[in-house]
Amino acid sequence: MSTSLTKGEKTRDKIIRKAAAVFNLHGYSGTSLSELMEETGLEKGGIYRHFESKEELAVAAFDYAWSEIRLRRRIALDEIPTPLGKLHGMIDGFAAKPSPVPGGCALMNTAIDADDGNPALRAHAREALREWLDYLEALVRQGIRQDEIARGVSPAAIASTIIATLEGALMISRLSDDRSALDNARKHLHTMLDGIARKAG
């Protein structure tokens, strides 16, 4: 059975890919239809033939951006054999390149952008955050089971600290046009993980 996309499906995917960068760079309110038309090379009717509204397109664009971020992170981390090593790798990877989509971390951008009354985008950003938290918490629990991480460590606390520190540092680095905050956050989080590693003996 053929899995090739129809012409309409290919056009829809192209719109989503192109729109993802525009929304991530300019936000929902800051993105105009003319910018979307210019980026996709389509007229208004060509875009809205595939999406009922700008909001529907923005949600699809965020989901695409998040799936790209998740895929790149997981591919890099799959090569690391241990849970604690994966946590260190997550930190290094984020500090080096927060997102493969232009505009920085789509999760942070969308969470801030949707905070003033876009419930659909906010719900998708919340789901993405929960997924990231769950992934990190699972790594901590696995590390505890394998005696790599000290017992008594809170998986939820470690996961939320990693995300909050990285996202906060990214915001500071972007506003100051200086990546020192990201570098400092990376070092601090590595020290934190070294502190929860189970000591031999």
PDB file of C-alpha atoms in Angstrom:
ATOM      1  CA  MET A   1       0.000   0.000   0.000  1.00  0.00           C
ATOM      2  CA  SER A   2       1.424   3.392  -1.026  1.00  0.00           C
ATOM      3  CA  THR A   3       2.181   5.907   1.694  1.00  0.00           C
ATOM      4  CA  SER A   4       3.002   8.774  -0.665  1.00  0.00           C
ATOM      5  CA  LEU A   5       1.331  12.086   0.084  1.00  0.00           C
ATOM      6  CA  THR A   6      -1.219  13.673  -2.182  1.00  0.00           C
ATOM      7  CA  LYS A   7      -0.492  17.045  -3.741  1.00  0.00           C
ATOM      8  CA  GLY A   8      -2.821  18.683  -1.211  1.00  0.00           C
ATOM      9  CA  GLU A   9      -1.102  16.962   1.720  1.00  0.00           C
ATOM     10  CA  LYS A  10       2.307  18.037   0.437  1.00  0.00           C
ATOM     11  CA  THR A  11       1.098  21.638   0.149  1.00  0.00           C
ATOM     12  CA  ARG A  12      -0.340  21.521   3.668  1.00  0.00           C
ATOM     13  CA  ASP A  13       2.939  20.184   5.059  1.00  0.00           C
ATOM     14  CA  LYS A  14       4.874  22.888   3.223  1.00  0.00           C
ATOM     15  CA  ILE A  15       2.638  25.596   4.693  1.00  0.00           C
ATOM     16  CA  ILE A  16       3.158  24.224   8.198  1.00  0.00           C
ATOM     17  CA  ARG A  17       6.946  24.007   7.827  1.00  0.00           C
ATOM     18  CA  LYS A  18       7.265  27.504   6.433  1.00  0.00           C
ATOM     19  CA  ALA A  19       4.798  29.000   8.918  1.00  0.00           C
ATOM     20  CA  ALA A  20       6.572  27.418  11.899  1.00  0.00           C
ATOM     21  CA  ALA A  21       9.602  29.679  11.487  1.00  0.00           C
ATOM     22  CA  VAL A  22       7.456  32.793  10.982  1.00  0.00           C
ATOM     23  CA  PHE A  23       5.325  32.198  14.070  1.00  0.00           C
ATOM     24  CA  ASN A  24       8.376  31.264  16.140  1.00  0.00           C
ATOM     25  CA  LEU A  25      10.191  34.438  15.122  1.00  0.00           C
ATOM     26  CA  HIS A  26       7.292  36.902  15.365  1.00  0.00           C
ATOM     27  CA  GLY A  27       4.680  35.294  17.601  1.00  0.00           C
ATOM     28  CA  TYR A  28       1.018  34.742  16.862  1.00  0.00           C
ATOM     29  CA  SER A  29      -0.082  38.379  17.072  1.00  0.00           C
ATOM     30  CA  GLY A  30       3.055  39.621  15.334  1.00  0.00           C
ATOM     31  CA  THR A  31       2.630  37.347  12.329  1.00  0.00           C
ATOM     32  CA  SER A  32       0.651  38.843   9.481  1.00  0.00           C
ATOM     33  CA  LEU A  33      -1.108  37.051   6.658  1.00  0.00           C
ATOM     34  CA  SER A  34       1.151  38.853   4.183  1.00  0.00           C
ATOM     35  CA  GLU A  35       4.228  37.383   5.896  1.00  0.00           C
ATOM     36  CA  LEU A  36       2.723  33.911   5.711  1.00  0.00           C
ATOM     37  CA  MET A  37       1.893  34.430   2.045  1.00  0.00           C
ATOM     38  CA  GLU A  38       5.414  35.632   1.288  1.00  0.00           C
ATOM     39  CA  GLU A  39       7.048  32.760   3.159  1.00  0.00           C
ATOM     40  CA  THR A  40       4.857  30.037   1.664  1.00  0.00           C
ATOM     41  CA  GLY A  41       4.562  31.538  -1.805  1.00  0.00           C
ATOM     42  CA  LEU A  42       0.792  31.110  -1.664  1.00  0.00           C
ATOM     43  CA  GLU A  43      -2.121  33.505  -1.842  1.00  0.00           C
ATOM     44  CA  LYS A  44      -4.617  33.881   0.997  1.00  0.00           C
ATOM     45  CA  GLY A  45      -6.990  31.384  -0.587  1.00  0.00           C
ATOM     46  CA  GLY A  46      -4.186  28.875  -1.023  1.00  0.00           C
ATOM     47  CA  ILE A  47      -3.423  28.982   2.693  1.00  0.00           C
ATOM     48  CA  TYR A  48      -7.007  28.969   3.929  1.00  0.00           C
ATOM     49  CA  ARG A  49      -7.905  26.109   1.629  1.00  0.00           C
ATOM     50  CA  HIS A  50      -5.957  23.960   4.077  1.00  0.00           C
ATOM     51  CA  PHE A  51      -6.627  25.761   7.369  1.00  0.00           C
ATOM     52  CA  GLU A  52      -9.861  27.225   8.669  1.00  0.00           C
ATOM     53  CA  SER A  53      -8.131  30.002  10.601  1.00  0.00           C
ATOM     54  CA  LYS A  54      -4.814  31.574  11.496  1.00  0.00           C
ATOM     55  CA  GLU A  55      -5.105  29.945  14.922  1.00  0.00           C
ATOM     56  CA  GLU A  56      -5.451  26.467  13.418  1.00  0.00           C
ATOM     57  CA  LEU A  57      -2.321  27.074  11.340  1.00  0.00           C
ATOM     58  CA  ALA A  58      -0.429  28.440  14.362  1.00  0.00           C
ATOM     59  CA  VAL A  59      -1.275  25.336  16.389  1.00  0.00           C
ATOM     60  CA  ALA A  60      -0.162  23.035  13.565  1.00  0.00           C
ATOM     61  CA  ALA A  61       3.029  25.088  13.173  1.00  0.00           C
ATOM     62  CA  PHE A  62       3.817  24.825  16.888  1.00  0.00           C
ATOM     63  CA  ASP A  63       3.201  21.072  16.882  1.00  0.00           C
ATOM     64  CA  TYR A  64       5.579  20.753  13.922  1.00  0.00           C
ATOM     65  CA  ALA A  65       8.246  22.911  15.597  1.00  0.00           C
ATOM     66  CA  TRP A  66       7.989  20.925  18.828  1.00  0.00           C
ATOM     67  CA  SER A  67       8.172  17.601  16.975  1.00  0.00           C
ATOM     68  CA  GLU A  68      11.371  18.776  15.261  1.00  0.00           C
ATOM     69  CA  ILE A  69      12.891  19.837  18.592  1.00  0.00           C
ATOM     70  CA  ARG A  70      11.908  16.551  20.220  1.00  0.00           C
ATOM     71  CA  LEU A  71      13.255  14.480  17.313  1.00  0.00           C
ATOM     72  CA  ARG A  72      16.637  16.231  17.248  1.00  0.00           C
ATOM     73  CA  ARG A  73      17.034  15.891  21.007  1.00  0.00           C
ATOM     74  CA  ARG A  74      16.059  12.234  21.111  1.00  0.00           C
ATOM     75  CA  ILE A  75      18.354  11.305  18.211  1.00  0.00           C
ATOM     76  CA  ALA A  76      21.315  12.928  19.984  1.00  0.00           C
ATOM     77  CA  LEU A  77      20.464  11.361  23.338  1.00  0.00           C
ATOM     78  CA  ASP A  78      19.870   7.872  21.929  1.00  0.00           C
ATOM     79  CA  GLU A  79      23.625   7.581  21.447  1.00  0.00           C
ATOM     80  CA  ILE A  80      24.233   8.096  25.188  1.00  0.00           C
ATOM     81  CA  PRO A  81      23.949   4.811  27.128  1.00  0.00           C
ATOM     82  CA  THR A  82      23.121   5.947  30.674  1.00  0.00           C
ATOM     83  CA  PRO A  83      20.209   7.964  32.154  1.00  0.00           C
ATOM     84  CA  LEU A  84      22.516  10.405  33.926  1.00  0.00           C
ATOM     85  CA  GLY A  85      24.547  10.791  30.751  1.00  0.00           C
ATOM     86  CA  LYS A  86      21.357  11.581  28.835  1.00  0.00           C
ATOM     87  CA  LEU A  87      20.496  14.312  31.361  1.00  0.00           C
ATOM     88  CA  HIS A  88      23.945  15.841  30.916  1.00  0.00           C
ATOM     89  CA  GLY A  89      23.528  15.512  27.157  1.00  0.00           C
ATOM     90  CA  MET A  90      20.142  17.233  27.221  1.00  0.00           C
ATOM     91  CA  ILE A  91      21.697  20.211  28.991  1.00  0.00           C
ATOM     92  CA  ASP A  92      24.637  20.449  26.590  1.00  0.00           C
ATOM     93  CA  GLY A  93      22.400  20.086  23.555  1.00  0.00           C
ATOM     94  CA  PHE A  94      19.992  22.806  24.655  1.00  0.00           C
ATOM     95  CA  ALA A  95      22.814  25.198  25.533  1.00  0.00           C
ATOM     96  CA  ALA A  96      24.468  24.619  22.159  1.00  0.00           C
ATOM     97  CA  LYS A  97      21.290  24.913  20.065  1.00  0.00           C
ATOM     98  CA  PRO A  98      17.944  25.453  21.799  1.00  0.00           C
ATOM     99  CA  SER A  99      15.941  24.761  18.644  1.00  0.00           C
ATOM    100  CA  PRO A 100      16.380  23.601  15.038  1.00  0.00           C
ATOM    101  CA  VAL A 101      13.561  26.004  14.099  1.00  0.00           C
ATOM    102  CA  PRO A 102      14.573  29.661  13.570  1.00  0.00           C
ATOM    103  CA  GLY A 103      13.610  31.940  16.444  1.00  0.00           C
ATOM    104  CA  GLY A 104      14.766  29.913  19.425  1.00  0.00           C
ATOM    105  CA  CYS A 105      12.836  27.570  21.697  1.00  0.00           C
ATOM    106  CA  ALA A 106       9.312  27.203  20.335  1.00  0.00           C
ATOM    107  CA  LEU A 107       8.011  26.121  23.739  1.00  0.00           C
ATOM    108  CA  MET A 108       9.144  29.267  25.535  1.00  0.00           C
ATOM    109  CA  ASN A 109       8.088  31.540  22.679  1.00  0.00           C
ATOM    110  CA  THR A 110       4.643  29.997  22.425  1.00  0.00           C
ATOM    111  CA  ALA A 111       4.065  29.848  26.176  1.00  0.00           C
ATOM    112  CA  ILE A 112       4.772  33.580  26.488  1.00  0.00           C
ATOM    113  CA  ASP A 113       2.899  34.461  23.305  1.00  0.00           C
ATOM    114  CA  ALA A 114      -0.205  32.461  24.265  1.00  0.00           C
ATOM    115  CA  ASP A 115      -0.346  33.709  27.847  1.00  0.00           C
ATOM    116  CA  ASP A 116      -2.678  36.584  26.991  1.00  0.00           C
ATOM    117  CA  GLY A 117      -5.637  34.693  25.668  1.00  0.00           C
ATOM    118  CA  ASN A 118      -4.946  32.038  23.065  1.00  0.00           C
ATOM    119  CA  PRO A 119      -6.243  28.912  24.810  1.00  0.00           C
ATOM    120  CA  ALA A 120      -5.575  26.534  21.917  1.00  0.00           C
ATOM    121  CA  LEU A 121      -1.896  27.458  21.616  1.00  0.00           C
ATOM    122  CA  ARG A 122      -1.537  27.561  25.401  1.00  0.00           C
ATOM    123  CA  ALA A 123      -2.963  24.047  25.698  1.00  0.00           C
ATOM    124  CA  HIS A 124      -0.507  22.686  23.127  1.00  0.00           C
ATOM    125  CA  ALA A 125       2.422  24.430  24.835  1.00  0.00           C
ATOM    126  CA  ARG A 126       1.316  23.003  28.189  1.00  0.00           C
ATOM    127  CA  GLU A 127       1.143  19.523  26.692  1.00  0.00           C
ATOM    128  CA  ALA A 128       4.649  19.904  25.243  1.00  0.00           C
ATOM    129  CA  LEU A 129       5.984  21.047  28.610  1.00  0.00           C
ATOM    130  CA  ARG A 130       4.364  18.082  30.352  1.00  0.00           C
ATOM    131  CA  GLU A 131       5.928  15.753  27.807  1.00  0.00           C
ATOM    132  CA  TRP A 132       9.398  17.232  28.399  1.00  0.00           C
ATOM    133  CA  LEU A 133       8.961  17.046  32.165  1.00  0.00           C
ATOM    134  CA  ASP A 134       7.775  13.428  31.934  1.00  0.00           C
ATOM    135  CA  TYR A 135      10.791  12.503  29.814  1.00  0.00           C
ATOM    136  CA  LEU A 136      13.289  14.020  32.247  1.00  0.00           C
ATOM    137  CA  GLU A 137      11.511  12.580  35.275  1.00  0.00           C
ATOM    138  CA  ALA A 138      11.610   9.131  33.671  1.00  0.00           C
ATOM    139  CA  LEU A 139      15.375   9.455  33.158  1.00  0.00           C
ATOM    140  CA  VAL A 140      15.865  10.351  36.827  1.00  0.00           C
ATOM    141  CA  ARG A 141      13.723   7.416  37.982  1.00  0.00           C
ATOM    142  CA  GLN A 142      15.649   5.090  35.677  1.00  0.00           C
ATOM    143  CA  GLY A 143      18.915   6.415  37.070  1.00  0.00           C
ATOM    144  CA  ILE A 144      17.720   5.717  40.604  1.00  0.00           C
ATOM    145  CA  ARG A 145      16.658   2.152  39.701  1.00  0.00           C
ATOM    146  CA  GLN A 146      20.064   1.523  38.127  1.00  0.00           C
ATOM    147  CA  ASP A 147      21.879   2.933  41.194  1.00  0.00           C
ATOM    148  CA  GLU A 148      23.361   5.708  39.084  1.00  0.00           C
ATOM    149  CA  ILE A 149      21.421   8.463  40.894  1.00  0.00           C
ATOM    150  CA  ALA A 150      21.110   8.680  44.661  1.00  0.00           C
ATOM    151  CA  ARG A 151      17.903   7.416  46.245  1.00  0.00           C
ATOM    152  CA  GLY A 152      15.691  10.101  47.749  1.00  0.00           C
ATOM    153  CA  VAL A 153      16.207  12.478  44.822  1.00  0.00           C
ATOM    154  CA  SER A 154      12.935  13.972  43.541  1.00  0.00           C
ATOM    155  CA  PRO A 155      12.508  13.319  39.788  1.00  0.00           C
ATOM    156  CA  ALA A 156       9.952  16.131  39.525  1.00  0.00           C
ATOM    157  CA  ALA A 157      12.262  18.625  41.240  1.00  0.00           C
ATOM    158  CA  ILE A 158      15.223  17.750  39.040  1.00  0.00           C
ATOM    159  CA  ALA A 159      13.165  17.891  35.842  1.00  0.00           C
ATOM    160  CA  SER A 160      11.549  21.245  36.617  1.00  0.00           C
ATOM    161  CA  THR A 161      14.872  22.740  37.747  1.00  0.00           C
ATOM    162  CA  ILE A 162      16.569  21.721  34.497  1.00  0.00           C
ATOM    163  CA  ILE A 163      13.822  23.188  32.312  1.00  0.00           C
ATOM    164  CA  ALA A 164      13.336  26.356  34.349  1.00  0.00           C
ATOM    165  CA  THR A 165      17.084  27.043  34.451  1.00  0.00           C
ATOM    166  CA  LEU A 166      17.634  26.457  30.739  1.00  0.00           C
ATOM    167  CA  GLU A 167      14.588  28.418  29.588  1.00  0.00           C
ATOM    168  CA  GLY A 168      15.297  31.301  31.954  1.00  0.00           C
ATOM    169  CA  ALA A 169      18.917  31.444  30.852  1.00  0.00           C
ATOM    170  CA  LEU A 170      17.847  31.400  27.209  1.00  0.00           C
ATOM    171  CA  MET A 171      15.569  34.376  27.789  1.00  0.00           C
ATOM    172  CA  ILE A 172      18.379  36.344  29.473  1.00  0.00           C
ATOM    173  CA  SER A 173      20.878  35.436  26.757  1.00  0.00           C
ATOM    174  CA  ARG A 174      18.494  36.516  24.004  1.00  0.00           C
ATOM    175  CA  LEU A 175      17.583  39.811  25.669  1.00  0.00           C
ATOM    176  CA  SER A 176      21.191  40.669  26.456  1.00  0.00           C
ATOM    177  CA  ASP A 177      22.557  39.300  23.174  1.00  0.00           C
ATOM    178  CA  ASP A 178      25.140  37.478  25.266  1.00  0.00           C
ATOM    179  CA  ARG A 179      25.210  33.724  25.811  1.00  0.00           C
ATOM    180  CA  SER A 180      26.950  33.966  29.190  1.00  0.00           C
ATOM    181  CA  ALA A 181      23.707  33.147  31.017  1.00  0.00           C
ATOM    182  CA  LEU A 182      23.303  29.936  29.014  1.00  0.00           C
ATOM    183  CA  ASP A 183      26.904  28.929  29.652  1.00  0.00           C
ATOM    184  CA  ASN A 184      26.512  29.610  33.374  1.00  0.00           C
ATOM    185  CA  ALA A 185      23.244  27.658  33.481  1.00  0.00           C
ATOM    186  CA  ARG A 186      24.885  24.701  31.760  1.00  0.00           C
ATOM    187  CA  LYS A 187      27.729  24.623  34.288  1.00  0.00           C
ATOM    188  CA  HIS A 188      25.342  24.998  37.232  1.00  0.00           C
ATOM    189  CA  LEU A 189      23.114  22.153  36.037  1.00  0.00           C
ATOM    190  CA  HIS A 190      26.082  19.851  35.427  1.00  0.00           C
ATOM    191  CA  THR A 191      27.190  20.547  38.999  1.00  0.00           C
ATOM    192  CA  MET A 192      23.679  19.753  40.243  1.00  0.00           C
ATOM    193  CA  LEU A 193      23.670  16.432  38.394  1.00  0.00           C
ATOM    194  CA  ASP A 194      27.134  15.584  39.699  1.00  0.00           C
ATOM    195  CA  GLY A 195      25.727  16.205  43.186  1.00  0.00           C
ATOM    196  CA  ILE A 196      22.894  13.683  42.803  1.00  0.00           C
ATOM    197  CA  ALA A 197      25.080  10.982  41.254  1.00  0.00           C
ATOM    198  CA  ARG A 198      25.325   7.937  43.517  1.00  0.00           C
ATOM    199  CA  LYS A 199      28.766   7.731  45.026  1.00  0.00           C
ATOM    200  CA  ALA A 200      30.541   4.386  44.849  1.00  0.00           C
ATOM    201  CA  GLY A 201      31.355   2.571  48.070  1.00  0.00           C
TER     202      GLY A 201
END
